[in-house]
Amino acid sequence: MDRRLAARPQRPARQRIVNRKLHRVLSLDDFERAARQHLPKPIFGYIAGAVENGTTLRENRSVFDEIGFIPRNVTDVSQRSTALSLFGHEYSAPFGIAPMGISALSAYRGDLVQAGAARAANVPMMMSGSSLIRMEEIAERCPETWFQAYLPGEPARISALISRVADSGFKTLVVTVDSQILANREHNIRAGFSTPLRPSLSLLWEGVTHPRWLIGTALRTLLRHGMPHFENNYAQRGAPILARNVARDFGGRDHLTWSHVHQVRQQWRGRLIIKGVMCAEDALLARDNGADGIVVSNHGGRQLDSTVSPLRVLPGIVAAVNGAMPVMIDSGFRRGTDVLKALALGAAFVFIGRPFNYAAAIAGEAGVRHAIDLLSSEVHRNMGMLGLNRLCDISPEKLMAIGPLPLPPGTRSIA
């Protein structure tokens, strides 16, 4: 054997398999295509699906096609950087990982995988309140993680949950305010998904016909950690993820008002973010009730169908807030160009959800790191072609609405 080959360190077989998978992934959309094959239909359907006709889901993507760039060329961009400061911390990229419920069902230890990759890449990550790993474990391993909560319906339960989040060591609390009403997610029923999942022959068949997921995620989790439960919706442990006769406690939340957000602000001593703001009036109420920042979001098209894209309302909200707090955004972002368009319209930061869930399902933490690298590389490359060295220099002047071509005066029309 060639001595050079013998001396070369051999990568573990699992690492070689992961590298082969990621070699074929060139964009965030590639992760979705791979996850569709890897995951059982109910789980993929839960992640990918929206509500009713999916109008908002499509709107979240199509809005980006209505905006074009005006590049600046022959400009020295050799010193460009994708770094961006938020709340006094300089992150390595202008985007982070949005909260996604039940991530540990699609990827082994999914929340930890995402948090670990975010920490390694120096980008923020929001842990979902509908997660299957205890918040205390995430905070201990990745203390810079943000925690996203759905407020319970009673003040006493709100207080107990906020106390638990604080005791766990989180410094940033994200309160989602667009989920008081349970959405009409018909796609979950069609895909065979429920919370908790109900044992059935069709569910068993989905597991058997997706052996890599069955062995690498489901059985591995059961053997090492037992049956997953909804761990963080409330101060106490919730329902198991798989049960025939147990119902998940969603609680009544349709009576919640800004007074409950004020209650949280009075109790919570850390940074408070309000997520799910879609109009200037609510942005100002968030400010007046002590929020340190907001996330403009339509929940990724998973709540009210026919809601407009957050990108459409972003400029008005930024103008209304007038620099009083950072205005962040999520829903529908997939490309570096998408991120830059939001920054140009005034967003302080962008958060992205589903693609990182798919990346974790396909290749664990390595997959999430690869997804972060892909998107960061797109932002870096596109900055150069726009003539930018710093993200804080991007402005609406770099954008143009794409519509009917404006013709100069005196141009003849074609009859």
PDB file of N, CA and C in Angstrom, residues 153-231:
ATOM      1  N   GLY A 153     -53.132  29.923  29.076  1.00  0.00           N
ATOM      2  CA  GLY A 153     -54.319  30.759  29.153  1.00  0.00           C
ATOM      3  C   GLY A 153     -54.593  31.393  30.497  1.00  0.00           C
ATOM      4  N   GLU A 154     -53.871  30.984  31.550  1.00  0.00           N
ATOM      5  CA  GLU A 154     -54.155  31.492  32.884  1.00  0.00           C
ATOM      6  C   GLU A 154     -52.921  32.201  33.442  1.00  0.00           C
ATOM      7  N   PRO A 155     -53.107  33.325  34.132  1.00  0.00           N
ATOM      8  CA  PRO A 155     -51.965  34.070  34.681  1.00  0.00           C
ATOM      9  C   PRO A 155     -51.038  33.228  35.555  1.00  0.00           C
ATOM     10  N   ALA A 156     -51.607  32.333  36.363  1.00  0.00           N
ATOM     11  CA  ALA A 156     -50.768  31.516  37.243  1.00  0.00           C
ATOM     12  C   ALA A 156     -49.865  30.576  36.441  1.00  0.00           C
ATOM     13  N   ARG A 157     -50.408  30.020  35.355  1.00  0.00           N
ATOM     14  CA  ARG A 157     -49.609  29.118  34.517  1.00  0.00           C
ATOM     15  C   ARG A 157     -48.567  29.906  33.721  1.00  0.00           C
ATOM     16  N   ILE A 158     -48.929  31.128  33.323  1.00  0.00           N
ATOM     17  CA  ILE A 158     -47.951  31.987  32.656  1.00  0.00           C
ATOM     18  C   ILE A 158     -46.779  32.247  33.594  1.00  0.00           C
ATOM     19  N   SER A 159     -47.093  32.623  34.820  1.00  0.00           N
ATOM     20  CA  SER A 159     -46.058  32.926  35.800  1.00  0.00           C
ATOM     21  C   SER A 159     -45.155  31.727  36.056  1.00  0.00           C
ATOM     22  N   ALA A 160     -45.757  30.541  36.168  1.00  0.00           N
ATOM     23  CA  ALA A 160     -44.973  29.330  36.429  1.00  0.00           C
ATOM     24  C   ALA A 160     -44.041  29.023  35.264  1.00  0.00           C
ATOM     25  N   LEU A 161     -44.538  29.181  34.026  1.00  0.00           N
ATOM     26  CA  LEU A 161     -43.702  28.914  32.849  1.00  0.00           C
ATOM     27  C   LEU A 161     -42.544  29.905  32.777  1.00  0.00           C
ATOM     28  N   ILE A 162     -42.815  31.190  32.982  1.00  0.00           N
ATOM     29  CA  ILE A 162     -41.757  32.196  32.904  1.00  0.00           C
ATOM     30  C   ILE A 162     -40.707  31.944  33.981  1.00  0.00           C
ATOM     31  N   SER A 163     -41.130  31.539  35.160  1.00  0.00           N
ATOM     32  CA  SER A 163     -40.178  31.214  36.229  1.00  0.00           C
ATOM     33  C   SER A 163     -39.272  30.059  35.826  1.00  0.00           C
ATOM     34  N   ARG A 164     -39.865  29.052  35.200  1.00  0.00           N
ATOM     35  CA  ARG A 164     -39.059  27.907  34.770  1.00  0.00           C
ATOM     36  C   ARG A 164     -38.045  28.310  33.708  1.00  0.00           C
ATOM     37  N   VAL A 165     -38.467  29.131  32.746  1.00  0.00           N
ATOM     38  CA  VAL A 165     -37.545  29.585  31.697  1.00  0.00           C
ATOM     39  C   VAL A 165     -36.391  30.358  32.322  1.00  0.00           C
ATOM     40  N   ALA A 166     -36.697  31.237  33.268  1.00  0.00           N
ATOM     41  CA  ALA A 166     -35.654  32.024  33.928  1.00  0.00           C
ATOM     42  C   ALA A 166     -34.716  31.125  34.725  1.00  0.00           C
ATOM     43  N   ASP A 167     -35.276  30.175  35.464  1.00  0.00           N
ATOM     44  CA  ASP A 167     -34.460  29.265  36.270  1.00  0.00           C
ATOM     45  C   ASP A 167     -33.568  28.386  35.400  1.00  0.00           C
ATOM     46  N   SER A 168     -33.995  28.130  34.162  1.00  0.00           N
ATOM     47  CA  SER A 168     -33.194  27.296  33.260  1.00  0.00           C
ATOM     48  C   SER A 168     -31.942  28.027  32.778  1.00  0.00           C
ATOM     49  N   GLY A 169     -31.962  29.349  32.823  1.00  0.00           N
ATOM     50  CA  GLY A 169     -30.782  30.106  32.440  1.00  0.00           C
ATOM     51  C   GLY A 169     -30.882  30.849  31.124  1.00  0.00           C
ATOM     52  N   PHE A 170     -32.055  30.824  30.480  1.00  0.00           N
ATOM     53  CA  PHE A 170     -32.203  31.562  29.221  1.00  0.00           C
ATOM     54  C   PHE A 170     -32.153  33.065  29.503  1.00  0.00           C
ATOM     55  N   LYS A 171     -31.571  33.795  28.573  1.00  0.00           N
ATOM     56  CA  LYS A 171     -31.468  35.251  28.694  1.00  0.00           C
ATOM     57  C   LYS A 171     -32.439  35.977  27.766  1.00  0.00           C
ATOM     58  N   THR A 172     -32.926  35.282  26.732  1.00  0.00           N
ATOM     59  CA  THR A 172     -33.843  35.891  25.765  1.00  0.00           C
ATOM     60  C   THR A 172     -35.102  35.051  25.664  1.00  0.00           C
ATOM     61  N   LEU A 173     -36.245  35.704  25.883  1.00  0.00           N
ATOM     62  CA  LEU A 173     -37.553  35.044  25.800  1.00  0.00           C
ATOM     63  C   LEU A 173     -38.300  35.603  24.596  1.00  0.00           C
ATOM     64  N   VAL A 174     -38.802  34.707  23.740  1.00  0.00           N
ATOM     65  CA  VAL A 174     -39.579  35.086  22.570  1.00  0.00           C
ATOM     66  C   VAL A 174     -41.019  34.627  22.794  1.00  0.00           C
ATOM     67  N   VAL A 175     -41.938  35.574  22.893  1.00  0.00           N
ATOM     68  CA  VAL A 175     -43.349  35.238  23.101  1.00  0.00           C
ATOM     69  C   VAL A 175     -44.068  35.330  21.762  1.00  0.00           C
ATOM     70  N   THR A 176     -44.627  34.213  21.319  1.00  0.00           N
ATOM     71  CA  THR A 176     -45.378  34.169  20.063  1.00  0.00           C
ATOM     72  C   THR A 176     -46.826  34.554  20.325  1.00  0.00           C
ATOM     73  N   VAL A 177     -47.326  35.539  19.567  1.00  0.00           N
ATOM     74  CA  VAL A 177     -48.653  36.091  19.839  1.00  0.00           C
ATOM     75  C   VAL A 177     -49.662  35.842  18.715  1.00  0.00           C
ATOM     76  N   ASP A 178     -49.306  35.019  17.737  1.00  0.00           N
ATOM     77  CA  ASP A 178     -50.231  34.786  16.618  1.00  0.00           C
ATOM     78  C   ASP A 178     -50.861  33.403  16.664  1.00  0.00           C
ATOM     79  N   SER A 179     -50.851  32.762  17.835  1.00  0.00           N
ATOM     80  CA  SER A 179     -51.353  31.382  17.926  1.00  0.00           C
ATOM     81  C   SER A 179     -52.403  31.222  19.015  1.00  0.00           C
ATOM     82  N   GLN A 180     -53.148  32.292  19.287  1.00  0.00           N
ATOM     83  CA  GLN A 180     -54.210  32.174  20.287  1.00  0.00           C
ATOM     84  C   GLN A 180     -55.308  31.212  19.835  1.00  0.00           C
ATOM     85  N   ILE A 181     -55.526  31.173  18.508  1.00  0.00           N
ATOM     86  CA  ILE A 181     -56.550  30.295  17.922  1.00  0.00           C
ATOM     87  C   ILE A 181     -55.855  29.158  17.198  1.00  0.00           C
ATOM     88  N   LEU A 182     -56.295  27.922  17.422  1.00  0.00           N
ATOM     89  CA  LEU A 182     -55.715  26.784  16.712  1.00  0.00           C
ATOM     90  C   LEU A 182     -56.081  26.865  15.237  1.00  0.00           C
ATOM     91  N   ALA A 183     -55.089  26.752  14.374  1.00  0.00           N
ATOM     92  CA  ALA A 183     -55.301  26.898  12.938  1.00  0.00           C
ATOM     93  C   ALA A 183     -55.962  25.661  12.347  1.00  0.00           C
ATOM     94  N   ASN A 184     -56.520  25.841  11.162  1.00  0.00           N
ATOM     95  CA  ASN A 184     -57.178  24.753  10.435  1.00  0.00           C
ATOM     96  C   ASN A 184     -56.144  24.043   9.553  1.00  0.00           C
ATOM     97  N   ARG A 185     -55.376  23.174  10.168  1.00  0.00           N
ATOM     98  CA  ARG A 185     -54.306  22.489   9.438  1.00  0.00           C
ATOM     99  C   ARG A 185     -54.811  21.162   8.877  1.00  0.00           C
ATOM    100  N   GLU A 186     -55.581  21.278   7.814  1.00  0.00           N
ATOM    101  CA  GLU A 186     -56.128  20.095   7.157  1.00  0.00           C
ATOM    102  C   GLU A 186     -55.022  19.159   6.668  1.00  0.00           C
ATOM    103  N   HIS A 187     -53.882  19.768   6.308  1.00  0.00           N
ATOM    104  CA  HIS A 187     -52.796  18.949   5.773  1.00  0.00           C
ATOM    105  C   HIS A 187     -52.314  17.933   6.790  1.00  0.00           C
ATOM    106  N   ASN A 188     -52.387  18.254   8.086  1.00  0.00           N
ATOM    107  CA  ASN A 188     -51.979  17.286   9.108  1.00  0.00           C
ATOM    108  C   ASN A 188     -52.859  16.041   9.070  1.00  0.00           C
ATOM    109  N   ILE A 189     -54.150  16.263   8.928  1.00  0.00           N
ATOM    110  CA  ILE A 189     -55.083  15.137   8.870  1.00  0.00           C
ATOM    111  C   ILE A 189     -54.821  14.298   7.625  1.00  0.00           C
ATOM    112  N   ARG A 190     -54.646  14.969   6.495  1.00  0.00           N
ATOM    113  CA  ARG A 190     -54.402  14.234   5.240  1.00  0.00           C
ATOM    114  C   ARG A 190     -53.092  13.457   5.277  1.00  0.00           C
ATOM    115  N   ALA A 191     -52.094  14.022   5.968  1.00  0.00           N
ATOM    116  CA  ALA A 191     -50.788  13.350   6.047  1.00  0.00           C
ATOM    117  C   ALA A 191     -50.754  12.288   7.137  1.00  0.00           C
ATOM    118  N   GLY A 192     -51.806  12.208   7.966  1.00  0.00           N
ATOM    119  CA  GLY A 192     -51.833  11.224   9.038  1.00  0.00           C
ATOM    120  C   GLY A 192     -51.109  11.678  10.288  1.00  0.00           C
ATOM    121  N   PHE A 193     -50.974  13.009  10.462  1.00  0.00           N
ATOM    122  CA  PHE A 193     -50.250  13.534  11.615  1.00  0.00           C
ATOM    123  C   PHE A 193     -51.227  14.062  12.650  1.00  0.00           C
ATOM    124  N   SER A 194     -50.912  13.829  13.923  1.00  0.00           N
ATOM    125  CA  SER A 194     -51.677  14.396  15.024  1.00  0.00           C
ATOM    126  C   SER A 194     -50.733  14.582  16.198  1.00  0.00           C
ATOM    127  N   THR A 195     -51.158  15.362  17.178  1.00  0.00           N
ATOM    128  CA  THR A 195     -50.362  15.525  18.399  1.00  0.00           C
ATOM    129  C   THR A 195     -51.243  15.213  19.599  1.00  0.00           C
ATOM    130  N   PRO A 196     -50.965  14.096  20.300  1.00  0.00           N
ATOM    131  CA  PRO A 196     -49.932  13.105  20.013  1.00  0.00           C
ATOM    132  C   PRO A 196     -50.269  12.261  18.768  1.00  0.00           C
ATOM    133  N   LEU A 197     -49.229  11.580  18.254  1.00  0.00           N
ATOM    134  CA  LEU A 197     -49.443  10.621  17.179  1.00  0.00           C
ATOM    135  C   LEU A 197     -50.216   9.418  17.720  1.00  0.00           C
ATOM    136  N   ARG A 198     -51.146   8.924  16.913  1.00  0.00           N
ATOM    137  CA  ARG A 198     -51.945   7.762  17.326  1.00  0.00           C
ATOM    138  C   ARG A 198     -51.372   6.502  16.683  1.00  0.00           C
ATOM    139  N   PRO A 199     -51.088   5.473  17.457  1.00  0.00           N
ATOM    140  CA  PRO A 199     -50.581   4.224  16.871  1.00  0.00           C
ATOM    141  C   PRO A 199     -51.575   3.665  15.861  1.00  0.00           C
ATOM    142  N   SER A 200     -51.065   3.224  14.724  1.00  0.00           N
ATOM    143  CA  SER A 200     -51.918   2.645  13.688  1.00  0.00           C
ATOM    144  C   SER A 200     -51.052   1.827  12.749  1.00  0.00           C
ATOM    145  N   LEU A 201     -51.682   0.998  11.946  1.00  0.00           N
ATOM    146  CA  LEU A 201     -50.943   0.205  10.971  1.00  0.00           C
ATOM    147  C   LEU A 201     -50.287   1.107   9.923  1.00  0.00           C
ATOM    148  N   SER A 202     -50.980   2.172   9.518  1.00  0.00           N
ATOM    149  CA  SER A 202     -50.403   3.072   8.508  1.00  0.00           C
ATOM    150  C   SER A 202     -49.181   3.793   9.069  1.00  0.00           C
ATOM    151  N   LEU A 203     -49.213   4.175  10.354  1.00  0.00           N
ATOM    152  CA  LEU A 203     -48.053   4.819  10.956  1.00  0.00           C
ATOM    153  C   LEU A 203     -46.891   3.838  11.063  1.00  0.00           C
ATOM    154  N   LEU A 204     -47.194   2.594  11.429  1.00  0.00           N
ATOM    155  CA  LEU A 204     -46.162   1.563  11.482  1.00  0.00           C
ATOM    156  C   LEU A 204     -45.552   1.352  10.111  1.00  0.00           C
ATOM    157  N   TRP A 205     -46.380   1.318   9.089  1.00  0.00           N
ATOM    158  CA  TRP A 205     -45.889   1.118   7.719  1.00  0.00           C
ATOM    159  C   TRP A 205     -44.970   2.270   7.291  1.00  0.00           C
ATOM    160  N   GLU A 206     -45.331   3.477   7.652  1.00  0.00           N
ATOM    161  CA  GLU A 206     -44.481   4.622   7.311  1.00  0.00           C
ATOM    162  C   GLU A 206     -43.100   4.491   7.951  1.00  0.00           C
ATOM    163  N   GLY A 207     -43.067   4.000   9.182  1.00  0.00           N
ATOM    164  CA  GLY A 207     -41.777   3.804   9.827  1.00  0.00           C
ATOM    165  C   GLY A 207     -40.961   2.714   9.165  1.00  0.00           C
ATOM    166  N   VAL A 208     -41.598   1.591   8.879  1.00  0.00           N
ATOM    167  CA  VAL A 208     -40.888   0.461   8.274  1.00  0.00           C
ATOM    168  C   VAL A 208     -40.354   0.818   6.891  1.00  0.00           C
ATOM    169  N   THR A 209     -41.093   1.616   6.142  1.00  0.00           N
ATOM    170  CA  THR A 209     -40.666   1.969   4.787  1.00  0.00           C
ATOM    171  C   THR A 209     -39.697   3.152   4.753  1.00  0.00           C
ATOM    172  N   HIS A 210     -39.342   3.656   5.921  1.00  0.00           N
ATOM    173  CA  HIS A 210     -38.311   4.709   6.021  1.00  0.00           C
ATOM    174  C   HIS A 210     -37.302   4.266   7.076  1.00  0.00           C
ATOM    175  N   PRO A 211     -36.534   3.199   6.776  1.00  0.00           N
ATOM    176  CA  PRO A 211     -35.693   2.551   7.795  1.00  0.00           C
ATOM    177  C   PRO A 211     -34.596   3.454   8.353  1.00  0.00           C
ATOM    178  N   ARG A 212     -34.040   4.369   7.541  1.00  0.00           N
ATOM    179  CA  ARG A 212     -32.983   5.229   8.065  1.00  0.00           C
ATOM    180  C   ARG A 212     -33.536   6.148   9.157  1.00  0.00           C
ATOM    181  N   TRP A 213     -34.740   6.671   8.950  1.00  0.00           N
ATOM    182  CA  TRP A 213     -35.369   7.481   9.992  1.00  0.00           C
ATOM    183  C   TRP A 213     -35.765   6.610  11.180  1.00  0.00           C
ATOM    184  N   LEU A 214     -36.332   5.443  10.907  1.00  0.00           N
ATOM    185  CA  LEU A 214     -36.809   4.563  11.972  1.00  0.00           C
ATOM    186  C   LEU A 214     -35.673   4.184  12.920  1.00  0.00           C
ATOM    187  N   ILE A 215     -34.529   3.797  12.352  1.00  0.00           N
ATOM    188  CA  ILE A 215     -33.403   3.349  13.178  1.00  0.00           C
ATOM    189  C   ILE A 215     -32.632   4.543  13.741  1.00  0.00           C
ATOM    190  N   GLY A 216     -32.367   5.523  12.876  1.00  0.00           N
ATOM    191  CA  GLY A 216     -31.481   6.621  13.273  1.00  0.00           C
ATOM    192  C   GLY A 216     -32.130   7.667  14.147  1.00  0.00           C
ATOM    193  N   THR A 217     -33.452   7.767  14.093  1.00  0.00           N
ATOM    194  CA  THR A 217     -34.126   8.793  14.897  1.00  0.00           C
ATOM    195  C   THR A 217     -35.091   8.168  15.904  1.00  0.00           C
ATOM    196  N   ALA A 218     -36.091   7.427  15.420  1.00  0.00           N
ATOM    197  CA  ALA A 218     -37.144   6.934  16.307  1.00  0.00           C
ATOM    198  C   ALA A 218     -36.625   5.919  17.328  1.00  0.00           C
ATOM    199  N   LEU A 219     -36.059   4.812  16.840  1.00  0.00           N
ATOM    200  CA  LEU A 219     -35.596   3.772  17.763  1.00  0.00           C
ATOM    201  C   LEU A 219     -34.424   4.251  18.601  1.00  0.00           C
ATOM    202  N   ARG A 220     -33.542   5.023  18.013  1.00  0.00           N
ATOM    203  CA  ARG A 220     -32.393   5.563  18.757  1.00  0.00           C
ATOM    204  C   ARG A 220     -32.862   6.439  19.917  1.00  0.00           C
ATOM    205  N   THR A 221     -33.884   7.240  19.671  1.00  0.00           N
ATOM    206  CA  THR A 221     -34.431   8.089  20.726  1.00  0.00           C
ATOM    207  C   THR A 221     -35.084   7.255  21.825  1.00  0.00           C
ATOM    208  N   LEU A 222     -35.898   6.278  21.436  1.00  0.00           N
ATOM    209  CA  LEU A 222     -36.585   5.448  22.422  1.00  0.00           C
ATOM    210  C   LEU A 222     -35.600   4.678  23.291  1.00  0.00           C
ATOM    211  N   LEU A 223     -34.557   4.116  22.689  1.00  0.00           N
ATOM    212  CA  LEU A 223     -33.604   3.306  23.433  1.00  0.00           C
ATOM    213  C   LEU A 223     -32.764   4.144  24.389  1.00  0.00           C
ATOM    214  N   ARG A 224     -32.420   5.357  23.977  1.00  0.00           N
ATOM    215  CA  ARG A 224     -31.509   6.174  24.793  1.00  0.00           C
ATOM    216  C   ARG A 224     -32.229   7.134  25.739  1.00  0.00           C
ATOM    217  N   HIS A 225     -33.438   7.541  25.377  1.00  0.00           N
ATOM    218  CA  HIS A 225     -34.083   8.604  26.149  1.00  0.00           C
ATOM    219  C   HIS A 225     -35.535   8.298  26.527  1.00  0.00           C
ATOM    220  N   GLY A 226     -36.056   7.180  26.084  1.00  0.00           N
ATOM    221  CA  GLY A 226     -37.433   6.852  26.385  1.00  0.00           C
ATOM    222  C   GLY A 226     -38.405   7.588  25.478  1.00  0.00           C
ATOM    223  N   MET A 227     -39.688   7.421  25.751  1.00  0.00           N
ATOM    224  CA  MET A 227     -40.720   8.045  24.938  1.00  0.00           C
ATOM    225  C   MET A 227     -40.653   9.578  25.066  1.00  0.00           C
ATOM    226  N   PRO A 228     -40.521  10.290  23.958  1.00  0.00           N
ATOM    227  CA  PRO A 228     -40.497  11.759  24.042  1.00  0.00           C
ATOM    228  C   PRO A 228     -41.845  12.311  24.487  1.00  0.00           C
ATOM    229  N   HIS A 229     -41.783  13.389  25.243  1.00  0.00           N
ATOM    230  CA  HIS A 229     -42.968  14.119  25.690  1.00  0.00           C
ATOM    231  C   HIS A 229     -42.870  15.577  25.244  1.00  0.00           C
ATOM    232  N   PHE A 230     -44.014  16.237  25.208  1.00  0.00           N
ATOM    233  CA  PHE A 230     -43.998  17.693  25.065  1.00  0.00           C
ATOM    234  C   PHE A 230     -43.502  18.254  26.400  1.00  0.00           C
ATOM    235  N   GLU A 231     -42.291  18.764  26.398  1.00  0.00           N
ATOM    236  CA  GLU A 231     -41.623  19.082  27.648  1.00  0.00           C
ATOM    237  C   GLU A 231     -41.778  20.531  28.104  1.00  0.00           C
TER     238      GLU A 231
END
